[in-house]
């Protein structure tokens, strides 16, 4: 298939491009490039077959010509970025996505795999049972609201010939060519490595389901290749059966991996009310070929080896190379990006 991957220059994108290409698909990447230079490990970057430098808000019919499936990752991709300007989050994450999806449908694209998020469950009220795909939405941020609205809008666009699929990913972890340390496991591992103190800025009790980025990419591949009858307008929670962890358990797993590091539960409330346990059985039984392989312990070991091989210090890991919001602020400060998050060189760089 010819697959258009939006957001291929982000954290998950490089891994998705690699896995889709390994499976024999032709991949075009489309991205504005906010994080183009935020490279953690150039060896991990497999280029797409073709690249379009484009703002999602400017996608046109030509970008979708000859495309069989769209994997849509491009977004303001976490809660802090979403709060920068909630109206822009709506415009980029929801309006631009629905416009692109309508163009895709017109162009004959048959599948759209949408990177949604377990954040849509937010501060779940009923925590007696893990949340299935039928659980009520309880989004607690502009980011999560945008994912709910986009899922609903995409569902309305579904037709016999056009199947959107919603992958509600758990919080990601793992090493990518464009790594991020603003995610819980990656962040705690970086604290352990650079200071020996694994700082948990809460009482450690919130539940946070986790998933490795290679397992997200495996779900993307499965959702792109599945027969329409298995995935048409369906939502799937993406993670392993053992993916639900409390933050203090994540910290302790990191502590076991980094010799000499100790867990520091500060007890502050870091302003993040999210806590939810998620049921992943639908994807595990009904998404053909999806067999996630990454446990928490394996992820700790991967991060440990990457961190030990490099020279990352505390200042580095908190820098704009690894913290998305800092990179956006930097682009604005140096005048490369305007208040609407439009990169100034896009017009010239676009094809
Ligand atoms: N990382 C996670 O824990 C996680 C969990 C659940 C869901 N997701 C979703 O998966 C997707 C990918 O996540 P990620 O962690 O790789 O995000 P990321 O922020 O690292 O990458 C997003 C990419 O989208 C691009 N982009 C943003 N706005 C754009 C615009 N207007 N036009 C063109 N490109 C634009 C950025 O340049 C970036 O390369 C996102 O939709 C995110 O919401 C991520």
CSV table of N, CA and C in Angstrom, one decimal, residues 191-305:
chain,number,residue,atom,x,y,z
A,191,UNK,N,15.6,11.0,35.2
A,191,UNK,CA,16.0,11.5,36.5
A,191,UNK,C,16.9,10.5,37.2
A,192,UNK,N,16.6,9.2,37.1
A,192,UNK,CA,17.4,8.2,37.7
A,192,UNK,C,18.9,8.3,37.2
A,193,UNK,N,19.0,8.4,35.9
A,193,UNK,CA,20.3,8.4,35.3
A,193,UNK,C,21.1,9.6,35.6
A,194,UNK,N,20.4,10.8,35.6
A,194,UNK,CA,21.2,12.1,35.7
A,194,UNK,C,21.4,12.5,37.2
A,195,UNK,N,20.5,12.1,38.1
A,195,UNK,CA,20.7,12.6,39.5
A,195,UNK,C,20.7,11.5,40.5
A,196,UNK,N,20.2,10.3,40.1
A,196,UNK,CA,20.1,9.2,41.1
A,196,UNK,C,18.8,9.3,41.9
A,197,UNK,N,18.1,10.4,41.7
A,197,UNK,CA,16.8,10.5,42.4
A,197,UNK,C,15.6,10.4,41.4
A,198,UNK,N,14.8,9.5,41.7
A,198,UNK,CA,13.6,9.3,40.8
A,198,UNK,C,12.5,10.1,41.3
A,199,UNK,N,12.3,11.3,40.8
A,199,UNK,CA,11.3,12.2,41.4
A,199,UNK,C,9.9,12.0,40.9
A,200,UNK,N,9.0,11.7,41.8
A,200,UNK,CA,7.6,11.5,41.5
A,200,UNK,C,6.9,12.7,42.0
A,201,UNK,N,6.4,13.6,41.1
A,201,UNK,CA,5.8,14.9,41.6
A,201,UNK,C,4.3,14.7,42.0
A,202,UNK,N,4.0,13.7,42.7
A,202,UNK,CA,2.6,13.4,43.1
A,202,UNK,C,2.8,12.5,44.3
A,203,UNK,N,1.6,12.0,44.7
A,203,UNK,CA,1.7,10.9,45.8
A,203,UNK,C,2.0,9.5,45.2
A,204,UNK,N,2.1,9.5,43.9
A,204,UNK,CA,2.4,8.2,43.2
A,204,UNK,C,1.2,7.3,43.0
A,205,UNK,N,0.1,7.7,43.4
A,205,UNK,CA,-1.1,6.7,43.3
A,205,UNK,C,-1.8,6.8,42.0
A,206,UNK,N,-1.7,7.8,41.2
A,206,UNK,CA,-2.5,7.8,39.9
A,206,UNK,C,-2.2,6.6,39.0
A,207,UNK,N,-3.2,6.1,38.4
A,207,UNK,CA,-3.0,5.0,37.4
A,207,UNK,C,-2.6,5.6,36.1
A,208,UNK,N,-1.6,5.0,35.5
A,208,UNK,CA,-1.2,5.5,34.2
A,208,UNK,C,-0.8,4.3,33.3
A,209,UNK,N,-1.7,3.9,32.4
A,209,UNK,CA,-1.4,2.8,31.5
A,209,UNK,C,-0.3,3.2,30.5
A,210,UNK,N,0.6,2.3,30.2
A,210,UNK,CA,1.8,2.6,29.4
A,210,UNK,C,1.8,1.7,28.1
A,211,UNK,N,2.4,2.2,27.1
A,211,UNK,CA,2.7,1.3,25.9
A,211,UNK,C,3.9,1.8,25.2
A,212,UNK,N,4.7,0.8,24.7
A,212,UNK,CA,5.9,1.1,24.0
A,212,UNK,C,5.6,1.6,22.6
A,213,UNK,N,6.5,2.5,22.1
A,213,UNK,CA,6.2,3.1,20.8
A,213,UNK,C,6.3,2.0,19.6
A,214,UNK,N,7.0,1.0,19.8
A,214,UNK,CA,7.0,-0.1,18.8
A,214,UNK,C,5.7,-0.8,18.8
A,215,UNK,N,5.1,-1.0,20.0
A,215,UNK,CA,3.8,-1.6,20.1
A,215,UNK,C,2.7,-0.7,19.5
A,216,UNK,N,2.9,0.6,19.6
A,216,UNK,CA,1.9,1.5,19.0
A,216,UNK,C,2.1,1.4,17.5
A,217,UNK,N,3.3,1.3,17.0
A,217,UNK,CA,3.6,1.2,15.5
A,217,UNK,C,3.0,-0.2,15.0
A,218,UNK,N,3.1,-1.2,15.9
A,218,UNK,CA,2.6,-2.5,15.5
A,218,UNK,C,1.0,-2.4,15.4
A,219,UNK,N,0.4,-1.7,16.2
A,219,UNK,CA,-1.0,-1.5,16.2
A,219,UNK,C,-1.4,-0.7,14.9
A,220,UNK,N,-0.6,0.3,14.6
A,220,UNK,CA,-0.9,1.1,13.4
A,220,UNK,C,-0.8,0.2,12.2
A,221,UNK,N,0.2,-0.6,12.1
A,221,UNK,CA,0.4,-1.5,11.0
A,221,UNK,C,-0.8,-2.5,10.9
A,222,UNK,N,-1.2,-3.0,12.0
A,222,UNK,CA,-2.3,-4.0,12.0
A,222,UNK,C,-3.6,-3.3,11.6
A,223,UNK,N,-3.8,-2.1,12.1
A,223,UNK,CA,-5.1,-1.3,11.8
A,223,UNK,C,-5.1,-0.9,10.3
A,224,UNK,N,-3.9,-0.6,9.7
A,224,UNK,CA,-3.8,-0.3,8.3
A,224,UNK,C,-4.1,-1.5,7.4
A,225,UNK,N,-3.6,-2.6,7.8
A,225,UNK,CA,-3.7,-3.8,7.0
A,225,UNK,C,-5.0,-4.6,7.2
A,226,UNK,N,-5.7,-4.4,8.3
A,226,UNK,CA,-6.8,-5.3,8.6
A,226,UNK,C,-8.0,-5.2,7.6
A,227,UNK,N,-8.7,-6.3,7.4
A,227,UNK,CA,-9.9,-6.1,6.6
A,227,UNK,C,-10.9,-5.1,7.2
A,228,UNK,N,-11.6,-4.3,6.3
A,228,UNK,CA,-12.4,-3.3,6.8
A,228,UNK,C,-13.5,-3.8,7.8
A,229,UNK,N,-13.9,-5.1,7.6
A,229,UNK,CA,-14.9,-5.6,8.5
A,229,UNK,C,-14.4,-5.7,10.0
A,230,UNK,N,-13.1,-5.8,10.2
A,230,UNK,CA,-12.6,-5.9,11.5
A,230,UNK,C,-12.4,-4.6,12.2
A,231,UNK,N,-12.3,-3.5,11.5
A,231,UNK,CA,-11.9,-2.2,12.1
A,231,UNK,C,-12.7,-1.0,11.8
A,232,UNK,N,-13.7,-1.2,10.8
A,232,UNK,CA,-14.4,0.0,10.3
A,232,UNK,C,-15.1,0.8,11.5
A,233,UNK,N,-14.6,2.0,11.6
A,233,UNK,CA,-15.2,3.0,12.6
A,233,UNK,C,-15.1,2.4,14.0
A,234,UNK,N,-14.1,1.6,14.3
A,234,UNK,CA,-13.9,1.0,15.6
A,234,UNK,C,-12.9,1.7,16.4
A,235,UNK,N,-13.0,1.8,17.7
A,235,UNK,CA,-12.0,2.3,18.6
A,235,UNK,C,-11.3,1.1,19.3
A,236,UNK,N,-10.0,1.2,19.5
A,236,UNK,CA,-9.3,0.1,20.2
A,236,UNK,C,-8.3,0.8,21.2
A,237,UNK,N,-8.4,0.4,22.5
A,237,UNK,CA,-7.4,0.8,23.4
A,237,UNK,C,-6.1,0.0,23.1
A,238,UNK,N,-5.0,0.8,23.1
A,238,UNK,CA,-3.8,0.1,22.7
A,238,UNK,C,-2.8,0.0,23.8
A,239,UNK,N,-2.5,-1.2,24.2
A,239,UNK,CA,-1.6,-1.5,25.3
A,239,UNK,C,-1.6,-3.0,25.5
A,240,UNK,N,-0.7,-3.5,26.4
A,240,UNK,CA,-0.7,-4.9,26.7
A,240,UNK,C,-1.7,-5.1,27.9
A,241,UNK,N,-2.0,-6.4,28.1
A,241,UNK,CA,-2.9,-6.7,29.2
A,241,UNK,C,-2.3,-6.2,30.6
A,242,UNK,N,-1.0,-6.2,30.7
A,242,UNK,CA,-0.3,-5.8,32.0
A,242,UNK,C,0.1,-4.4,31.9
A,243,UNK,N,-0.6,-3.5,31.1
A,243,UNK,CA,-0.1,-2.2,30.9
A,243,UNK,C,-0.5,-1.2,32.0
A,244,UNK,N,-1.4,-1.6,32.9
A,244,UNK,CA,-1.9,-0.6,33.9
A,244,UNK,C,-0.9,-0.6,35.1
A,245,UNK,N,-0.4,0.6,35.4
A,245,UNK,CA,0.6,0.8,36.5
A,245,UNK,C,0.2,2.0,37.3
A,246,UNK,N,0.5,2.0,38.6
A,246,UNK,CA,0.4,3.3,39.3
A,246,UNK,C,1.8,3.9,39.2
A,247,UNK,N,1.8,5.2,39.3
A,247,UNK,CA,3.1,5.9,39.0
A,247,UNK,C,4.2,5.5,39.9
A,248,UNK,N,3.8,5.2,41.2
A,248,UNK,CA,4.9,4.8,42.1
A,248,UNK,C,5.5,3.4,41.7
A,249,UNK,N,4.6,2.5,41.1
A,249,UNK,CA,5.2,1.2,40.6
A,249,UNK,C,6.1,1.4,39.4
A,250,UNK,N,5.8,2.4,38.6
A,250,UNK,CA,6.7,2.7,37.5
A,250,UNK,C,8.0,3.2,38.0
A,251,UNK,N,7.9,4.1,39.0
A,251,UNK,CA,9.2,4.6,39.6
A,251,UNK,C,10.0,3.5,40.3
A,252,UNK,N,9.3,2.6,40.9
A,252,UNK,CA,10.1,1.5,41.5
A,252,UNK,C,10.7,0.6,40.5
A,253,UNK,N,10.0,0.3,39.4
A,253,UNK,CA,10.6,-0.5,38.3
A,253,UNK,C,11.9,0.2,37.8
A,254,UNK,N,11.8,1.6,37.6
A,254,UNK,CA,13.0,2.3,37.2
A,254,UNK,C,14.1,2.1,38.2
A,255,UNK,N,13.7,2.2,39.5
A,255,UNK,CA,14.7,2.1,40.6
A,255,UNK,C,15.4,0.8,40.6
A,256,UNK,N,14.7,-0.3,40.2
A,256,UNK,CA,15.4,-1.6,40.1
A,256,UNK,C,16.4,-1.7,39.0
A,257,UNK,N,16.1,-0.9,38.0
A,257,UNK,CA,17.0,-0.9,36.8
A,257,UNK,C,18.2,-0.1,36.9
A,258,UNK,N,18.1,1.0,37.6
A,258,UNK,CA,19.3,2.0,37.7
A,258,UNK,C,19.9,1.8,39.1
A,259,UNK,N,21.0,1.0,39.1
A,259,UNK,CA,21.7,0.7,40.4
A,259,UNK,C,22.0,2.0,41.2
A,260,UNK,N,21.6,2.0,42.4
A,260,UNK,CA,21.9,3.2,43.3
A,260,UNK,C,20.9,4.3,43.3
A,261,UNK,N,19.9,4.2,42.3
A,261,UNK,CA,18.9,5.3,42.3
A,261,UNK,C,17.9,5.0,43.4
A,262,UNK,N,17.3,6.1,43.9
A,262,UNK,CA,16.2,6.0,44.9
A,262,UNK,C,15.0,6.7,44.5
A,263,UNK,N,13.8,6.2,44.9
A,263,UNK,CA,12.6,6.8,44.5
A,263,UNK,C,12.2,7.9,45.5
A,264,UNK,N,11.9,9.1,45.0
A,264,UNK,CA,11.6,10.2,45.8
A,264,UNK,C,10.1,10.6,45.5
A,265,UNK,N,9.2,10.3,46.4
A,265,UNK,CA,7.8,10.6,46.2
A,265,UNK,C,7.6,12.0,46.9
A,266,UNK,N,7.4,13.0,46.1
A,266,UNK,CA,7.4,14.4,46.7
A,266,UNK,C,6.0,14.7,47.3
A,267,UNK,N,5.0,14.0,46.8
A,267,UNK,CA,3.7,14.3,47.4
A,267,UNK,C,3.0,15.5,46.9
A,268,UNK,N,3.7,16.3,46.0
A,268,UNK,CA,3.1,17.5,45.5
A,268,UNK,C,1.9,17.1,44.6
A,269,UNK,N,0.9,17.9,44.4
A,269,UNK,CA,0.0,17.6,43.3
A,269,UNK,C,0.5,18.4,42.1
A,270,UNK,N,0.9,17.7,41.1
A,270,UNK,CA,1.5,18.4,39.9
A,270,UNK,C,0.4,18.9,39.0
A,271,UNK,N,-0.8,19.0,39.4
A,271,UNK,CA,-1.9,19.6,38.6
A,271,UNK,C,-2.4,18.7,37.5
A,272,UNK,N,-2.1,17.4,37.5
A,272,UNK,CA,-2.5,16.5,36.5
A,272,UNK,C,-3.5,15.5,37.2
A,273,UNK,N,-4.8,15.8,36.9
A,273,UNK,CA,-5.8,14.9,37.6
A,273,UNK,C,-6.1,13.6,36.9
A,274,UNK,N,-5.3,13.3,35.9
A,274,UNK,CA,-5.6,12.0,35.2
A,274,UNK,C,-5.3,10.8,36.0
A,275,UNK,N,-6.2,9.8,36.0
A,275,UNK,CA,-6.0,8.5,36.6
A,275,UNK,C,-7.0,7.6,36.0
A,276,UNK,N,-6.5,6.5,35.4
A,276,UNK,CA,-7.5,5.6,34.8
A,276,UNK,C,-6.8,4.3,34.6
A,277,UNK,N,-7.6,3.2,34.7
A,277,UNK,CA,-7.1,1.9,34.3
A,277,UNK,C,-7.9,1.5,33.1
A,278,UNK,N,-7.2,0.8,32.1
A,278,UNK,CA,-7.8,0.6,30.8
A,278,UNK,C,-7.8,-0.9,30.5
A,279,UNK,N,-8.9,-1.3,29.9
A,279,UNK,CA,-9.0,-2.7,29.4
A,279,UNK,C,-8.6,-2.8,28.0
A,280,UNK,N,-7.5,-3.6,27.7
A,280,UNK,CA,-7.0,-3.7,26.4
A,280,UNK,C,-7.4,-4.9,25.6
A,281,UNK,N,-8.4,-5.6,26.1
A,281,UNK,CA,-8.6,-7.0,25.5
A,281,UNK,C,-9.2,-6.9,24.1
A,282,UNK,N,-9.9,-5.8,23.8
A,282,UNK,CA,-10.5,-5.7,22.4
A,282,UNK,C,-9.4,-5.8,21.4
A,283,UNK,N,-8.4,-4.9,21.5
A,283,UNK,CA,-7.3,-4.9,20.5
A,283,UNK,C,-6.5,-6.2,20.5
A,284,UNK,N,-6.4,-6.8,21.7
A,284,UNK,CA,-5.6,-8.1,21.8
A,284,UNK,C,-6.3,-9.2,21.2
A,285,UNK,N,-7.6,-9.2,21.1
A,285,UNK,CA,-8.4,-10.3,20.5
A,285,UNK,C,-8.9,-10.0,19.1
A,286,UNK,N,-9.1,-8.7,18.8
A,286,UNK,CA,-9.9,-8.4,17.6
A,286,UNK,C,-9.1,-7.5,16.6
A,287,UNK,N,-7.9,-7.1,16.9
A,287,UNK,CA,-7.1,-6.4,16.0
A,287,UNK,C,-6.1,-7.4,15.4
A,288,UNK,N,-6.4,-7.8,14.1
A,288,UNK,CA,-5.6,-9.0,13.6
A,288,UNK,C,-4.1,-8.7,13.6
A,289,UNK,N,-3.4,-9.7,14.2
A,289,UNK,CA,-1.9,-9.6,14.2
A,289,UNK,C,-1.3,-8.7,15.3
A,290,UNK,N,-2.1,-8.1,16.1
A,290,UNK,CA,-1.5,-7.2,17.1
A,290,UNK,C,-1.1,-8.0,18.4
A,291,UNK,N,0.2,-8.1,18.6
A,291,UNK,CA,0.7,-8.8,19.7
A,291,UNK,C,1.8,-8.0,20.4
A,292,UNK,N,1.5,-7.0,21.3
A,292,UNK,CA,2.4,-6.1,21.9
A,292,UNK,C,3.4,-6.9,22.7
A,293,UNK,N,4.7,-6.5,22.6
A,293,UNK,CA,5.8,-7.3,23.3
A,293,UNK,C,6.5,-6.6,24.4
A,294,UNK,N,6.3,-5.3,24.6
A,294,UNK,CA,7.1,-4.6,25.5
A,294,UNK,C,6.5,-4.4,26.9
A,295,UNK,N,7.2,-5.1,27.9
A,295,UNK,CA,6.8,-4.9,29.3
A,295,UNK,C,7.4,-3.6,29.8
A,296,UNK,N,7.0,-3.2,31.0
A,296,UNK,CA,7.6,-2.1,31.7
A,296,UNK,C,9.1,-2.4,32.0
A,297,UNK,N,9.4,-3.6,32.4
A,297,UNK,CA,10.8,-3.9,32.7
A,297,UNK,C,11.7,-3.8,31.5
A,298,UNK,N,11.2,-4.3,30.3
A,298,UNK,CA,12.0,-4.3,29.1
A,298,UNK,C,12.2,-2.9,28.7
A,299,UNK,N,11.2,-2.0,28.9
A,299,UNK,CA,11.3,-0.6,28.5
A,299,UNK,C,12.3,0.1,29.4
A,300,UNK,N,12.3,-0.2,30.7
A,300,UNK,CA,13.3,0.3,31.6
A,300,UNK,C,14.7,0.0,31.1
A,301,UNK,N,14.9,-1.3,30.8
A,301,UNK,CA,16.2,-1.8,30.4
A,301,UNK,C,16.7,-1.0,29.1
A,302,UNK,N,15.7,-0.8,28.1
A,302,UNK,CA,16.1,-0.2,26.9
A,302,UNK,C,16.5,1.3,27.2
A,303,UNK,N,15.8,2.0,28.0
A,303,UNK,CA,16.1,3.4,28.4
A,303,UNK,C,17.4,3.4,29.1
A,304,UNK,N,17.6,2.5,30.0
A,304,UNK,CA,18.9,2.4,30.8
A,304,UNK,C,20.1,2.3,29.8
A,305,UNK,N,20.0,1.4,28.9
A,305,UNK,CA,21.1,1.1,28.0
A,305,UNK,C,21.4,2.4,27.1
